[in-house]
Amino acid sequence: MAYLRIEYFSNALHRTANFEMMIPEEPPAGIPWEKNESQSRPMKTLFLLHGYTGKAGNWVPPGVAEKYNFAIVMPTAENSFYLDGEATGRKYQTLVGEELVDYVRKTFSLAKGPEDTCIAGLSMGGFGALHTGLAYPDRFGKIAALSSALIVHELKDIKPGGGNAVANYEYYRECFGDLSTAAERDVNPEVLARRLKADGKKIPGIYMACGTEDFLIENNRAMHRFLESEAIPHEYHESKGVHDMHFWSEYIVKAAEWMFG
Amino acid sequence: MAYLRIEYFSNALHRTANFEMMIPEEPPAGIPWEKNESQSRPMKTLFLLHGYTGKAGNWVPPGVAEKYNFAIVMPTAENSFYLDGEATGRKYQTLVGEELVDYVRKTFSLAKGPEDTCIAGLSMGGFGALHTGLAYPDRFGKIAALSSALIVHELKDIKPGGGNAVANYEYYRECFGDLSTAAERDVNPEVLARRLKADGKKIPGIYMACGTEDFLIENNRAMHRFLESEAIPHEYHESKGVHDMHFWSEYIVKAAEWMFG
Amino acid sequence: MAYLRIEYFSNALHRTANFEMMIPEEPPAGIPWEKNESQSRPMKTLFLLHGYTGKAGNWVPPGVAEKYNFAIVMPTAENSFYLDGEATGRKYQTLVGEELVDYVRKTFSLAKGPEDTCIAGLSMGGFGALHTGLAYPDRFGKIAALSSALIVHELKDIKPGGGNAVANYEYYRECFGDLSTAAERDVNPEVLARRLKADGKKIPGIYMACGTEDFLIENNRAMHRFLESEAIPHEYHESKGVHDMHFWSEYIVKAAEWMFG
Amino acid sequence: MAYLRIEYFSNALHRTANFEMMIPEEPPAGIPWEKNESQSRPMKTLFLLHGYTGKAGNWVPPGVAEKYNFAIVMPTAENSFYLDGEATGRKYQTLVGEELVDYVRKTFSLAKGPEDTCIAGLSMGGFGALHTGLAYPDRFGKIAALSSALIVHELKDIKPGGGNAVANYEYYRECFGDLSTAAERDVNPEVLARRLKADGKKIPGIYMACGTEDFLIENNRAMHRFLESEAIPHEYHESKGVHDMHFWSEYIVKAAEWMFG
């Protein structure tokens, strides 16, 4: 498994940004305890989105990339919710959904169609996977969203001077714009999904999972109900678990099988 | 010269952040074309601040750290102007002036007094060096500010819907807070300097330089006049040059001599 | 958990070398789903040695460093068996057991006594942990050796023009010197252990483990018998398992508890 | 300029190896002090070889890669003289001339013909550029060799128990094989050049430069005379200078112009 740490100039962020990649490779020849499977190029690609407080590379799915022969592109998007803010250099949606997709496709030997490109994430990155995937259905064929921070309906209750247990009003304002209208705008994945449906466009495949003890379980159930009510095909899974790596390590393997199996 | 790339959890940014360091070391023994100078610990420290669009490590002064035996700590502070914004996780002043100083002092064998700790930067980082140094005079003994982006007096003219050639209103608002009052608040290094003087506190040594063809020359001259009018000791240098590495490579050597010589 | 990637000049290798470190840190404040434990400096240190084909950082024990408050130093020693070869720049024993110990102790805020410094490894690194620990009992208080490549008794059968399933005669010759006498020389950990005993010196604590299906099981059993026959105190564990990460992930946790618990 | 740090499994070294790359990129849009030049893919490639004691990335030519639109691939080859030794995992010639060329061509969007692929280096890397380029004339169209360590004729005087100011007999033996015959074998670039000429094969373009005060000047003059005596076309340059970065920084720019201009 080759591992790449990459610095490049991002026009979306107006500065040098970084991302990391894993690329399956021919396994060692002549090492008795390593088994040999062959890999081919161009390969499929998974964009893998970290959660709040995270960065590229702090959550690497175990063993699946070699098994299904896909590269993993891991952006670092700070605590941005993968959204375009209003300020110059805050275009995190553009970063992941446009700039980085274009950059890796032109720089690496990767398969280029949406059928070969998936997006997944956990927590804030689960939100990002759903939102970015639905914003760019021509680029991403499938979305896997784990324990997703689908908090957009709660934002209207966060007022100047206030906040919630994680962050303050100003933070959410910089990520989502006007909080009182966020749920009606494109920062809400539901708005994007409804529009794709109304426009008769293809909606990426959707896989969701959340632990039953996760503090975000009701938010995920609400999204599940929304997708059902809109008759948008998706898989939804729950099992015992909290908001932690045990749950994500189990479900990213299942999601990888669903995306690339 | 040892080079370190470090990821750590930043409470100021509410996420994993990174910085880089250079640490002088015993030069190679037994390599005929390398000369041998001895280094000692604990060593002095320079906090070196990048400019707008930059990151840790994209501007490394040539040869001075070994010569004067100081470590270089290079934060990555995005396009933040090294200021504390209002939003959760935007505390870049705290990051550099408090958190990172404390972190490297407790983690590495570094000298810990202000007489052994300096701060320098170029462009946005020149502003950051002046501002952070004046905000924490008990931590930084000397400040070197090259081609500094001392733009705080221009901010009141940037209105909602507007901006300047570099960035829009929202960007400056997130960095500096209310733009109409920025020049009167602590985000203006002059306010900090005046307060230190009024309180009878020690003001760090100040070294400034700017190229005569730099688009920021008048801003630097204005700061020079301010310091003169306040009778705050400082060195101020101009010579032919623009806003580029040629100028900075020359003056960081002079500034290092001034700081650590 | 801070993560450091470090390049420095190694006199033992006669070139720029690299190693990686993990340093426990204060966990995030104000992140509801992260629990908060406090850490202190100076901290204990584990030198963690990779196996054949590996490098620093490709085997990071899960969760134990924070739990017991120790830093992890991960050298990259190529396929050297952590031994000093005869050629200039092949001093891998010196690299790990002297140079790097001294370097991290003078550069970082680490506890400095053998009671606070342990060495562990897997496969070739298990051999390295035993060998380096026994070569420097004044530096390392405890040794944990997993699935160790204790192959020194087999080397006499490798002849010029030959080799084994892993590598050829020349490779082993460069690592171990004269293969016909290797088992009688200091490259054999048994020779070091016997000498420490004969000299009445303190022998580091020893923890060994190997999977019952591992191709190295008989080599590990032989070392266990040797230690018993010499009445050298040690722990020895076997359980079902092969030469893979499942075994090592389980036993490094047990070994960490034994070393630092 | 994108910068990539890459770990991958090397069959030539029988372990995880690393290399670094620089890839020109579209310069920033909307940054007033940055000028905008456009870049295209696939791009030409320069393999850039470090000297003794060095590693990938410790010598990066200033500004030329963007100017001529070529990627730079920087292997780390330790102190190997870029030669295949006899021991398993010492195939440094194969690493650079075969494995890495193939790896980057299949992984990145790079031009693939010898007319688009050059190799350059300094000191030990200058030797490596000449040797590797002449060993693989179907892969490298041009060779630039600065201050090259063309020491192969001196090796026969290094005897067991001896060495020279840099390293001992065993070191040179591991790099070059039998030292008494090295000058007559393929480890001597002259042998490779003569064979290409005898076989009527295309010989890569050759550019050499050395400082007149360099301790390697006579070795470089001897190679120049050899190429003249064989009527092998090449450029040869001398100017005042020693074995240091001042000389290399000047001549790599000239060499880049010669290779890609």
mmCIF file with all atom_site columns, C-alpha atoms in Angstrom, chain B residues 134 153 188-194 220-232 234:
data_model
loop_
_atom_site.group_PDB
_atom_site.id
_atom_site.type_symbol
_atom_site.label_atom_id
_atom_site.label_alt_id
_atom_site.label_comp_id
_atom_site.label_asym_id
_atom_site.label_entity_id
_atom_site.label_seq_id
_atom_site.pdbx_PDB_ins_code
_atom_site.Cartn_x
_atom_site.Cartn_y
_atom_site.Cartn_z
_atom_site.occupancy
_atom_site.B_iso_or_equiv
_atom_site.pdbx_formal_charge
_atom_site.auth_seq_id
_atom_site.auth_comp_id
_atom_site.auth_asym_id
_atom_site.auth_atom_id
_atom_site.pdbx_PDB_model_num
ATOM 1  C CA . LEU B 1 134 ? 3.406  42.921 21.301 1.00 0.00 ? 134 LEU B CA 1
ATOM 2  C CA . HIS B 1 153 ? -6.071 51.172 8.912  1.00 0.00 ? 153 HIS B CA 1
ATOM 3  C CA . ASN B 1 188 ? -3.991 46.755 15.749 1.00 0.00 ? 188 ASN B CA 1
ATOM 4  C CA . PRO B 1 189 ? -0.359 46.352 16.915 1.00 0.00 ? 189 PRO B CA 1
ATOM 5  C CA . GLU B 1 190 ? -0.236 50.095 17.600 1.00 0.00 ? 190 GLU B CA 1
ATOM 6  C CA . VAL B 1 191 ? -2.946 49.713 20.229 1.00 0.00 ? 191 VAL B CA 1
ATOM 7  C CA . LEU B 1 192 ? -0.918 46.984 21.908 1.00 0.00 ? 192 LEU B CA 1
ATOM 8  C CA . ALA B 1 193 ? 2.295  49.040 21.782 1.00 0.00 ? 193 ALA B CA 1
ATOM 9  C CA . ARG B 1 194 ? 0.635  52.132 23.214 1.00 0.00 ? 194 ARG B CA 1
ATOM 10 C CA . ASN B 1 220 ? 5.523  50.005 6.741  1.00 0.00 ? 220 ASN B CA 1
ATOM 11 C CA . ARG B 1 221 ? 6.633  53.642 6.668  1.00 0.00 ? 221 ARG B CA 1
ATOM 12 C CA . ALA B 1 222 ? 3.503  54.579 8.569  1.00 0.00 ? 222 ALA B CA 1
ATOM 13 C CA . MET B 1 223 ? 4.305  52.019 11.280 1.00 0.00 ? 223 MET B CA 1
ATOM 14 C CA . HIS B 1 224 ? 7.864  53.326 11.429 1.00 0.00 ? 224 HIS B CA 1
ATOM 15 C CA . ARG B 1 225 ? 6.540  56.890 11.943 1.00 0.00 ? 225 ARG B CA 1
ATOM 16 C CA . PHE B 1 226 ? 4.138  55.633 14.598 1.00 0.00 ? 226 PHE B CA 1
ATOM 17 C CA . LEU B 1 227 ? 6.956  53.964 16.531 1.00 0.00 ? 227 LEU B CA 1
ATOM 18 C CA . GLU B 1 228 ? 9.064  57.118 16.208 1.00 0.00 ? 228 GLU B CA 1
ATOM 19 C CA . SER B 1 229 ? 6.221  59.321 17.364 1.00 0.00 ? 229 SER B CA 1
ATOM 20 C CA . GLU B 1 230 ? 5.779  57.053 20.385 1.00 0.00 ? 230 GLU B CA 1
ATOM 21 C CA . ALA B 1 231 ? 9.546  56.958 20.982 1.00 0.00 ? 231 ALA B CA 1
ATOM 22 C CA . ILE B 1 232 ? 9.459  53.185 20.916 1.00 0.00 ? 232 ILE B CA 1
ATOM 23 C CA . HIS B 1 234 ? 13.156 49.963 16.842 1.00 0.00 ? 234 HIS B CA 1
#
